[in-house]
C-alpha cells in the first residue's frame, strides 16, 4: 500500500510540473523510464496505464507547442542516421516483423534523446536532468546495495533491473551511473552532498554484488578515468579509499575467484560463459560478412543465431551476442558499426572539449564536473559494453544526447574576455556551432 501511495503522489506531482514546462515534461518521462513505477509498486493498475507511452507522447506534443527550435547539427544527425540504418537493416532482414517491433521501441528512445538536446539550454537544466536520472535509477539500487552490504555481506545479487536487464547489464548501468552521482556530490553542499555520497556507496556495492566480470572491469575503468580527469586528485583518492574501505572487506573469496577468471589463459580453467562469448562473437562476424551492408536486422541476432550456428546447439539455441560492438556489427552491418563508433567518439570528444574549456575559463566552470562524469560513464560503457548487449539501452542513448546538450550549453555560456582590438575574443563568431574552438 505504501508503494502505491508513493507512486500516486509522485505521478501527481510529476504531471503537475510537466504541465508547466517542457523541461519538467522531460523529467517526468525520465523518472517513469528509469524508475519503472509500474514494476516497483505492488499494484497492477500502473502496468495497465502505459505510463511511459503517455509521458513520451506528451513530451513530444509539449515540445512542439512550446516553440522549441528543432535544430539538426551533424552530431544529432548521426543519431538519426543510425536509426535509419537500423530500420533499413530490419527491412532487409530475415525477420522484419520481429525486428520492427524492437525498432519501434528504439525509435522512441532516439526521439526522446533528440528532444533532450534541444530542451536542455543551461547548466541548471543539465544538472536537473542528471539529478532525475540518478534519483530514479539509483533509488532502488542504493537501497539494495546498502541492504546487501549490511544484511548479507558478500552474497551475490543476481536480480535484474527492469530498466536495464539482467545482472550483467545492471553492473554496466551502475558503473555508468556512479560518475554522475559523484559529480552531483561534488557540486552540492550540506545534506544533498551527503545524500549523493551515501548513494555512491550503495550503487557501487550494487554493481559489485552482481558478480559480473564485465561490470568489474567497467568499475575499474571508471575509477581510472575519473582519477585522471579530476582536478583535485588527493580529494578523489580520499573518496575512493573510503568507498573501497567500506565495500571490499565484505567480499568473499568466491568473488575474487570469479574475477580472477578474467585474465585466465586459454590453457587454464575458464568457465563456459567466457568460452561461449567468444563463439557468439565469431557468429556475429559471420553474420556481418554474409550481409555486410545491412546486417541481420535490429535486435535480430538471437532469431538468426540458429541459422549461423555450426555447433548444432552446443551452446543452446537463440543465444544473445553478449557484446554491444559485435551486436551492432551483426544487426546493422559495417555501416551501422561505423556510425555507432562515430557517435561514441564524438561524444567523448565533446566531453573533453567542454572539460578543457570549463577548466580554462572559456565557458561556465560548473560544466567541468558534468563533462568528466559523462566522459567516465561512456568509458564505462566502452569497457563493460564489450561483454553485454547494451547497444540499444535507453540510458546509453540518453547519455549520447546529454553530451550534445553539454556542448551546446558550453557554447551558449561561453565567456567573452575583452582583449586588444587586434586580437580575437575568447569566443569568436566562428566558435558558435558544432565545430567551435575554444581559444
Short mmCIF file of C-alpha atoms in Angstrom, two decimals:
data_model
loop_
_atom_site.label_atom_id
_atom_site.label_comp_id
_atom_site.label_asym_id
_atom_site.label_seq_id
_atom_site.Cartn_x
_atom_site.Cartn_y
_atom_site.Cartn_z
CA UNK A 1 0.00 0.00 0.00
CA UNK A 2 2.83 2.41 0.87
CA UNK A 3 4.44 1.91 -2.52
CA UNK A 4 1.19 2.53 -4.31
CA UNK A 5 0.61 5.75 -2.37
CA UNK A 6 4.16 6.89 -3.09
CA UNK A 7 3.76 6.31 -6.83
CA UNK A 8 0.40 8.09 -6.92
CA UNK A 9 1.86 11.12 -5.15
CA UNK A 10 4.95 11.12 -7.35
CA UNK A 11 2.87 10.91 -10.54
CA UNK A 12 0.54 13.65 -9.34
CA UNK A 13 3.44 15.97 -8.58
CA UNK A 14 5.25 14.99 -11.77
CA UNK A 15 2.31 15.68 -14.04
CA UNK A 16 1.63 18.92 -12.22
CA UNK A 17 5.16 20.07 -13.01
CA UNK A 18 5.09 18.65 -16.53
CA UNK A 19 2.14 20.89 -17.37
CA UNK A 20 4.29 23.92 -16.53
CA UNK A 21 7.32 23.44 -18.80
CA UNK A 22 8.90 21.19 -21.41
CA UNK A 23 11.91 20.53 -19.19
CA UNK A 24 9.68 19.19 -16.43
CA UNK A 25 7.84 17.08 -19.00
CA UNK A 26 11.19 15.54 -19.98
CA UNK A 27 11.98 14.92 -16.32
CA UNK A 28 8.64 13.17 -15.84
CA UNK A 29 9.34 10.88 -18.77
CA UNK A 30 12.84 10.11 -17.47
CA UNK A 31 11.54 9.31 -14.00
CA UNK A 32 8.99 6.88 -15.39
CA UNK A 33 11.52 5.30 -17.78
CA UNK A 34 14.30 4.83 -15.22
CA UNK A 35 12.29 4.15 -12.08
CA UNK A 36 9.60 2.00 -13.72
CA UNK A 37 6.88 2.65 -11.12
CA UNK A 38 4.64 0.00 -12.70
CA UNK A 39 7.11 -2.70 -11.65
CA UNK A 40 8.08 -1.16 -8.32
CA UNK A 41 4.59 -0.67 -6.89
CA UNK A 42 2.70 -3.78 -5.78
CA UNK A 43 -0.36 -2.93 -7.84
CA UNK A 44 -1.36 -3.97 -11.35
CA UNK A 45 -3.14 -0.70 -12.03
CA UNK A 46 0.02 1.13 -13.11
CA UNK A 47 1.02 -1.60 -15.57
CA UNK A 48 -2.27 -1.15 -17.43
CA UNK A 49 -1.87 2.61 -17.80
CA UNK A 50 1.18 2.55 -20.12
CA UNK A 51 2.73 5.44 -18.23
CA UNK A 52 5.83 5.71 -20.39
CA UNK A 53 3.84 5.98 -23.62
CA UNK A 54 1.63 8.83 -22.38
CA UNK A 55 4.56 10.69 -20.83
CA UNK A 56 6.56 10.35 -24.05
CA UNK A 57 3.67 11.42 -26.27
CA UNK A 58 3.02 14.43 -24.05
CA UNK A 59 6.71 15.35 -24.15
CA UNK A 60 6.67 15.41 -27.97
CA UNK A 61 3.45 17.47 -28.10
CA UNK A 62 4.64 19.85 -25.41
CA UNK A 63 7.96 20.40 -27.18
CA UNK A 64 6.23 21.22 -30.46
CA UNK A 65 3.68 23.55 -28.84
CA UNK A 66 6.37 25.31 -26.80
CA UNK A 67 8.01 26.51 -29.97
CA UNK A 68 11.41 24.94 -29.44
CA UNK A 69 13.72 25.28 -32.40
CA UNK A 70 14.28 21.84 -33.93
CA UNK A 71 17.93 22.16 -34.93
CA UNK A 72 19.84 19.31 -36.51
CA UNK A 73 23.62 19.59 -36.31
CA UNK A 74 25.96 16.89 -37.53
CA UNK A 75 26.10 15.15 -34.14
CA UNK A 76 22.32 14.91 -33.88
CA UNK A 77 22.28 13.74 -37.48
CA UNK A 78 24.48 10.78 -36.52
CA UNK A 79 21.77 9.58 -34.13
CA UNK A 80 19.13 9.84 -36.85
CA UNK A 81 21.35 8.14 -39.42
CA UNK A 82 21.95 5.20 -37.10
CA UNK A 83 18.20 4.92 -36.54
CA UNK A 84 17.61 4.87 -40.30
CA UNK A 85 20.38 2.33 -40.86
CA UNK A 86 18.78 0.12 -38.24
CA UNK A 87 15.41 0.46 -39.99
CA UNK A 88 16.94 -0.47 -43.36
CA UNK A 89 18.69 -3.44 -41.75
CA UNK A 90 15.39 -4.60 -40.30
CA UNK A 91 13.56 -4.19 -43.62
CA UNK A 92 16.05 -6.36 -45.47
CA UNK A 93 16.48 -8.79 -42.59
CA UNK A 94 15.02 -12.26 -42.30
CA UNK A 95 12.54 -11.34 -39.56
CA UNK A 96 11.03 -7.96 -40.42
CA UNK A 97 8.06 -8.10 -38.04
CA UNK A 98 10.23 -9.26 -35.16
CA UNK A 99 12.87 -6.58 -35.76
CA UNK A 100 10.37 -3.81 -36.42
CA UNK A 101 8.73 -4.28 -33.03
CA UNK A 102 12.06 -3.74 -31.29
CA UNK A 103 12.96 -0.95 -33.71
CA UNK A 104 9.85 0.99 -32.74
CA UNK A 105 10.94 0.98 -29.11
CA UNK A 106 14.40 2.09 -30.16
CA UNK A 107 12.90 4.86 -32.30
CA UNK A 108 11.14 6.23 -29.21
CA UNK A 109 14.48 6.21 -27.42
CA UNK A 110 16.18 8.19 -30.19
CA UNK A 111 13.30 10.67 -30.41
CA UNK A 112 13.44 11.39 -26.68
CA UNK A 113 17.23 11.62 -26.88
CA UNK A 114 16.96 14.19 -29.66
CA UNK A 115 14.38 16.19 -27.71
CA UNK A 116 16.78 16.33 -24.76
CA UNK A 117 19.36 18.01 -26.98
CA UNK A 118 17.01 20.89 -27.76
CA UNK A 119 15.22 21.16 -24.40
CA UNK A 120 18.32 21.46 -22.21
CA UNK A 121 19.54 25.02 -22.61
CA UNK A 122 21.59 25.78 -19.49
CA UNK A 123 23.85 24.23 -16.89
CA UNK A 124 20.94 24.33 -14.47
CA UNK A 125 18.78 22.33 -16.89
CA UNK A 126 21.53 19.77 -17.40
CA UNK A 127 22.03 19.33 -13.68
CA UNK A 128 18.31 18.82 -13.13
CA UNK A 129 18.10 16.11 -15.80
CA UNK A 130 21.14 14.32 -14.38
CA UNK A 131 19.65 14.52 -10.90
CA UNK A 132 16.37 12.99 -12.07
CA UNK A 133 18.24 10.12 -13.73
CA UNK A 134 20.34 9.48 -10.63
CA UNK A 135 17.45 9.58 -8.18
CA UNK A 136 15.20 7.48 -10.43
CA UNK A 137 17.64 4.67 -11.19
CA UNK A 138 19.75 5.00 -8.07
CA UNK A 139 16.92 4.95 -5.53
CA UNK A 140 16.29 1.20 -5.53
CA UNK A 141 19.93 0.42 -6.34
CA UNK A 142 21.11 2.33 -3.29
CA UNK A 143 18.64 0.54 -1.07
CA UNK A 144 19.60 -2.89 -2.37
CA UNK A 145 23.30 -2.05 -2.18
CA UNK A 146 23.27 -0.96 1.44
CA UNK A 147 20.88 -3.74 2.44
CA UNK A 148 23.10 -6.34 0.81
CA UNK A 149 26.26 -4.95 2.36
CA UNK A 150 24.81 -4.79 5.88
CA UNK A 151 22.44 -7.77 5.99
CA UNK A 152 24.12 -10.32 3.71
CA UNK A 153 27.68 -9.11 3.06
CA UNK A 154 29.39 -10.88 0.21
CA UNK A 155 26.27 -12.53 -1.15
CA UNK A 156 25.71 -12.10 -4.89
CA UNK A 157 22.75 -10.08 -6.09
CA UNK A 158 21.86 -11.52 -9.48
CA UNK A 159 18.48 -9.82 -9.70
CA UNK A 160 17.83 -7.76 -12.79
CA UNK A 161 16.53 -4.22 -13.07
CA UNK A 162 13.50 -3.68 -15.36
CA UNK A 163 15.11 -0.65 -16.98
CA UNK A 164 18.48 -2.33 -17.60
CA UNK A 165 18.04 -6.11 -17.77
CA UNK A 166 19.97 -8.97 -16.16
CA UNK A 167 22.74 -8.72 -13.59
CA UNK A 168 25.46 -8.12 -16.19
CA UNK A 169 23.57 -5.22 -17.71
CA UNK A 170 22.85 -3.91 -14.22
CA UNK A 171 26.57 -3.88 -13.44
CA UNK A 172 27.38 -1.78 -16.51
CA UNK A 173 24.43 0.55 -15.86
CA UNK A 174 25.53 1.10 -12.27
CA UNK A 175 29.10 1.75 -13.41
CA UNK A 176 27.77 4.41 -15.80
CA UNK A 177 25.66 5.95 -13.03
CA UNK A 178 28.47 6.26 -10.47
CA UNK A 179 30.38 9.15 -12.12
CA UNK A 180 27.19 11.18 -12.40
CA UNK A 181 26.43 10.64 -8.71
CA UNK A 182 29.98 11.71 -7.88
CA UNK A 183 29.60 14.87 -10.00
CA UNK A 184 26.37 15.77 -8.24
CA UNK A 185 28.03 15.18 -4.87
CA UNK A 186 30.97 17.39 -5.80
CA UNK A 187 28.65 20.21 -6.88
CA UNK A 188 26.34 20.01 -3.87
CA UNK A 189 26.57 21.16 -0.26
CA UNK A 190 25.03 20.16 3.07
CA UNK A 191 22.63 17.25 3.22
CA UNK A 192 22.41 16.96 -0.56
CA UNK A 193 26.12 16.28 -0.76
CA UNK A 194 25.84 13.68 1.98
CA UNK A 195 22.86 12.08 0.21
CA UNK A 196 24.79 11.62 -3.04
CA UNK A 197 27.82 10.29 -1.15
CA UNK A 198 25.54 7.79 0.56
CA UNK A 199 24.09 6.79 -2.81
CA UNK A 200 27.57 6.36 -4.27
CA UNK A 201 28.45 3.66 -1.75
CA UNK A 202 25.16 1.83 -2.23
CA UNK A 203 25.29 1.91 -6.03
CA UNK A 204 28.95 0.84 -6.01
CA UNK A 205 28.15 -2.20 -3.92
CA UNK A 206 25.07 -2.93 -6.04
CA UNK A 207 27.35 -3.08 -9.07
CA UNK A 208 29.98 -5.25 -7.40
CA UNK A 209 27.47 -7.66 -5.90
CA UNK A 210 26.27 -8.66 -9.37
CA UNK A 211 29.49 -10.70 -9.61
CA UNK A 212 29.73 -9.51 -13.21
CA UNK A 213 33.26 -9.54 -14.60
CA UNK A 214 32.36 -7.04 -17.31
CA UNK A 215 30.90 -4.78 -14.65
CA UNK A 216 34.05 -5.16 -12.56
CA UNK A 217 36.17 -4.03 -15.49
CA UNK A 218 33.79 -1.11 -16.04
CA UNK A 219 34.22 -0.02 -12.44
CA UNK A 220 37.99 -0.17 -12.79
CA UNK A 221 37.81 1.97 -15.92
CA UNK A 222 35.56 4.50 -14.19
CA UNK A 223 37.93 4.79 -11.26
CA UNK A 224 40.95 5.25 -13.52
CA UNK A 225 39.41 7.86 -15.85
CA UNK A 226 37.73 9.77 -13.02
CA UNK A 227 41.03 10.00 -11.13
CA UNK A 228 42.89 11.01 -14.28
CA UNK A 229 40.44 13.78 -15.14
CA UNK A 230 39.88 15.03 -11.60
CA UNK A 231 41.48 18.43 -10.89
CA UNK A 232 41.59 17.54 -7.18
CA UNK A 233 43.30 14.19 -7.19
CA UNK A 234 44.01 13.99 -3.46
CA UNK A 235 40.35 14.52 -2.66
CA UNK A 236 39.39 11.95 -5.30
CA UNK A 237 41.80 9.40 -3.87
CA UNK A 238 40.44 10.01 -0.37
CA UNK A 239 36.85 9.49 -1.54
CA UNK A 240 37.75 6.32 -3.43
CA UNK A 241 39.69 4.98 -0.45
CA UNK A 242 36.74 5.49 1.88
CA UNK A 243 34.35 3.82 -0.56
CA UNK A 244 36.60 0.84 -1.12
CA UNK A 245 37.31 0.51 2.59
CA UNK A 246 33.58 0.06 3.17
CA UNK A 247 32.92 -2.28 0.26
CA UNK A 248 35.94 -4.53 -0.29
CA UNK A 249 36.21 -6.12 3.18
CA UNK A 250 32.81 -7.79 2.83
CA UNK A 251 33.62 -9.51 -0.46
CA UNK A 252 34.30 -13.24 -0.01
CA UNK A 253 36.99 -15.34 -1.74
CA UNK A 254 34.33 -16.61 -4.17
CA UNK A 255 34.05 -13.12 -5.61
CA UNK A 256 37.77 -12.77 -6.18
CA UNK A 257 37.97 -16.28 -7.63
CA UNK A 258 35.38 -15.32 -10.24
CA UNK A 259 37.11 -12.03 -11.04
CA UNK A 260 40.37 -13.95 -11.40
CA UNK A 261 39.00 -15.79 -14.43
CA UNK A 262 39.08 -12.52 -16.39
CA UNK A 263 42.77 -13.00 -17.11
CA UNK A 264 42.73 -16.79 -17.40
CA UNK A 265 44.71 -18.03 -20.38
CA UNK A 266 43.26 -20.48 -22.89
CA UNK A 267 45.19 -23.37 -21.37
CA UNK A 268 43.89 -22.54 -17.90
CA UNK A 269 40.46 -23.22 -16.49
CA UNK A 270 37.81 -20.93 -17.95
CA UNK A 271 34.10 -21.12 -17.31
CA UNK A 272 31.59 -21.88 -20.05
CA UNK A 273 30.32 -18.30 -20.24
CA UNK A 274 33.72 -16.96 -21.35
CA UNK A 275 34.13 -19.65 -23.99
CA UNK A 276 30.60 -19.20 -25.28
CA UNK A 277 31.02 -15.44 -25.62
CA UNK A 278 33.99 -15.92 -27.91
CA UNK A 279 31.92 -18.19 -30.12
CA UNK A 280 28.95 -15.79 -30.16
CA UNK A 281 31.28 -13.03 -31.37
CA UNK A 282 32.56 -15.27 -34.14
CA UNK A 283 28.99 -15.91 -35.23
CA UNK A 284 28.36 -12.13 -35.28
CA UNK A 285 31.28 -11.65 -37.67
CA UNK A 286 29.93 -14.41 -39.92
CA UNK A 287 26.52 -12.70 -39.97
CA UNK A 288 28.10 -9.36 -40.84
CA UNK A 289 30.25 -10.83 -43.60
CA UNK A 290 27.19 -12.56 -45.03
CA UNK A 291 25.21 -9.30 -45.03
CA UNK A 292 27.87 -6.55 -44.79
CA UNK A 293 25.72 -3.54 -45.71
CA UNK A 294 22.61 -4.19 -43.63
CA UNK A 295 23.29 -6.98 -41.14
CA UNK A 296 20.51 -9.29 -40.00
CA UNK A 297 18.15 -6.66 -38.57
CA UNK A 298 17.60 -4.66 -35.40
CA UNK A 299 17.82 -6.90 -32.30
CA UNK A 300 17.61 -9.93 -34.60
CA UNK A 301 20.86 -11.67 -33.64
CA UNK A 302 19.04 -14.20 -31.38
CA UNK A 303 16.50 -15.01 -34.08
CA UNK A 304 19.25 -15.54 -36.65
CA UNK A 305 21.65 -17.37 -34.35
CA UNK A 306 20.43 -20.86 -35.21
CA UNK A 307 20.90 -20.16 -38.94
CA UNK A 308 24.61 -19.45 -38.44
CA UNK A 309 25.39 -21.82 -35.56
CA UNK A 310 27.77 -24.54 -36.73
CA UNK A 311 27.94 -26.35 -33.39
CA UNK A 312 24.44 -27.84 -33.71
CA UNK A 313 23.27 -26.24 -30.48
CA UNK A 314 26.36 -26.88 -28.36
CA UNK A 315 25.72 -23.50 -26.69
CA UNK A 316 21.93 -23.91 -26.84
CA UNK A 317 19.73 -22.00 -29.26
CA UNK A 318 18.62 -18.41 -29.95
CA UNK A 319 21.54 -17.03 -28.00
CA UNK A 320 22.38 -13.36 -27.42
CA UNK A 321 25.59 -11.85 -28.78
CA UNK A 322 26.88 -10.60 -25.39
CA UNK A 323 28.71 -7.62 -26.86
CA UNK A 324 27.47 -4.21 -27.93
CA UNK A 325 30.13 -3.94 -30.62
CA UNK A 326 29.51 -7.33 -32.20
CA UNK A 327 25.77 -6.85 -31.73
CA UNK A 328 25.76 -3.63 -33.74
CA UNK A 329 28.02 -5.22 -36.36
CA UNK A 330 25.81 -8.29 -36.81
CA UNK A 331 22.48 -6.45 -36.71
CA UNK A 332 23.23 -3.29 -38.70
CA UNK A 333 26.25 -4.27 -40.78
CA UNK A 334 29.54 -2.44 -41.16
CA UNK A 335 27.89 0.95 -41.90
CA UNK A 336 25.96 0.69 -38.64
CA UNK A 337 29.11 -0.14 -36.69
CA UNK A 338 30.95 2.83 -38.21
CA UNK A 339 28.07 5.15 -37.28
CA UNK A 340 27.99 3.73 -33.75
CA UNK A 341 31.72 4.24 -33.30
CA UNK A 342 31.40 7.79 -34.66
CA UNK A 343 28.67 8.59 -32.14
CA UNK A 344 30.81 7.33 -29.26
CA UNK A 345 33.95 9.08 -30.49
CA UNK A 346 32.23 12.45 -30.99
CA UNK A 347 30.53 12.14 -27.60
CA UNK A 348 33.86 11.55 -25.84
CA UNK A 349 35.43 14.35 -27.87
CA UNK A 350 32.67 16.77 -26.83
CA UNK A 351 33.18 15.91 -23.16
CA UNK A 352 36.93 16.50 -23.44
CA UNK A 353 36.49 19.84 -25.22
CA UNK A 354 33.93 21.15 -22.76
CA UNK A 355 36.04 19.97 -19.81
CA UNK A 356 39.07 21.84 -21.10
CA UNK A 357 37.03 24.94 -21.90
CA UNK A 358 35.40 24.98 -18.47
CA UNK A 359 38.68 24.46 -16.64
CA UNK A 360 40.35 27.23 -18.64
CA UNK A 361 37.54 29.70 -18.02
CA UNK A 362 36.33 29.85 -21.62
CA UNK A 363 32.85 28.75 -20.54
CA UNK A 364 30.89 28.14 -17.35
CA UNK A 365 33.29 26.32 -14.97
CA UNK A 366 30.34 24.46 -13.43
CA UNK A 367 30.19 22.34 -16.59
CA UNK A 368 33.55 20.67 -15.92
CA UNK A 369 32.29 18.07 -13.37
CA UNK A 370 29.45 17.05 -15.66
CA UNK A 371 31.78 16.74 -18.65
CA UNK A 372 34.07 14.49 -16.61
CA UNK A 373 31.10 12.46 -15.39
CA UNK A 374 29.63 11.85 -18.84
CA UNK A 375 33.04 11.00 -20.25
CA UNK A 376 33.64 8.50 -17.44
CA UNK A 377 30.19 6.99 -17.95
CA UNK A 378 30.82 6.45 -21.65
CA UNK A 379 34.20 4.88 -20.90
CA UNK A 380 32.37 2.53 -18.53
CA UNK A 381 30.14 1.52 -21.44
CA UNK A 382 33.05 1.13 -23.85
CA UNK A 383 34.65 -1.36 -21.45
CA UNK A 384 31.62 -3.11 -19.98
CA UNK A 385 29.59 -2.98 -23.19
CA UNK A 386 32.20 -5.21 -24.79
CA UNK A 387 30.73 -8.11 -22.81
CA UNK A 388 26.99 -7.35 -22.73
CA UNK A 389 24.31 -6.48 -25.29
CA UNK A 390 23.94 -2.88 -24.12
CA UNK A 391 23.86 -1.20 -27.54
CA UNK A 392 20.19 -0.21 -27.55
CA UNK A 393 19.80 0.58 -23.85
CA UNK A 394 17.88 3.81 -23.40
CA UNK A 395 20.39 5.06 -20.83
CA UNK A 396 23.26 4.92 -23.32
CA UNK A 397 21.43 6.94 -25.97
CA UNK A 398 20.27 9.48 -23.41
CA UNK A 399 23.90 9.95 -22.40
CA UNK A 400 24.87 10.46 -26.05
CA UNK A 401 22.22 13.18 -26.20
CA UNK A 402 23.41 14.74 -22.96
CA UNK A 403 26.89 15.18 -24.43
CA UNK A 404 25.30 17.07 -27.34
CA UNK A 405 23.37 19.24 -24.88
CA UNK A 406 26.55 19.70 -22.84
CA UNK A 407 28.39 21.06 -25.85
CA UNK A 408 25.55 23.36 -26.84
CA UNK A 409 25.28 24.73 -23.31
CA UNK A 410 29.03 25.32 -23.28
CA UNK A 411 28.71 27.40 -26.44
CA UNK A 412 25.72 29.31 -25.09
CA UNK A 413 27.51 30.07 -21.83
CA UNK A 414 30.88 30.85 -23.39
CA UNK A 415 32.79 33.66 -21.69
CA UNK A 416 33.94 36.58 -23.82
CA UNK A 417 37.09 38.13 -22.41
CA UNK A 418 37.88 41.71 -23.54
CA UNK A 419 41.31 41.87 -25.16
CA UNK A 420 43.22 44.14 -27.51
CA UNK A 421 41.29 45.23 -30.58
CA UNK A 422 43.52 43.34 -32.97
CA UNK A 423 43.09 40.12 -31.01
CA UNK A 424 40.08 37.77 -31.42
CA UNK A 425 37.78 37.39 -28.45
CA UNK A 426 37.70 34.27 -26.30
CA UNK A 427 34.58 33.05 -28.07
CA UNK A 428 34.53 34.25 -31.66
CA UNK A 429 31.61 34.17 -34.04
CA UNK A 430 33.08 31.10 -35.71
CA UNK A 431 33.16 29.29 -32.39
CA UNK A 432 29.40 29.15 -32.18
CA UNK A 433 28.42 25.85 -33.73
CA UNK A 434 29.19 22.16 -33.67
CA UNK A 435 32.87 22.77 -34.51
CA UNK A 436 33.53 25.65 -32.12
CA UNK A 437 37.09 26.18 -30.98
CA UNK A 438 37.92 27.46 -27.50
CA UNK A 439 40.79 29.94 -27.63
#
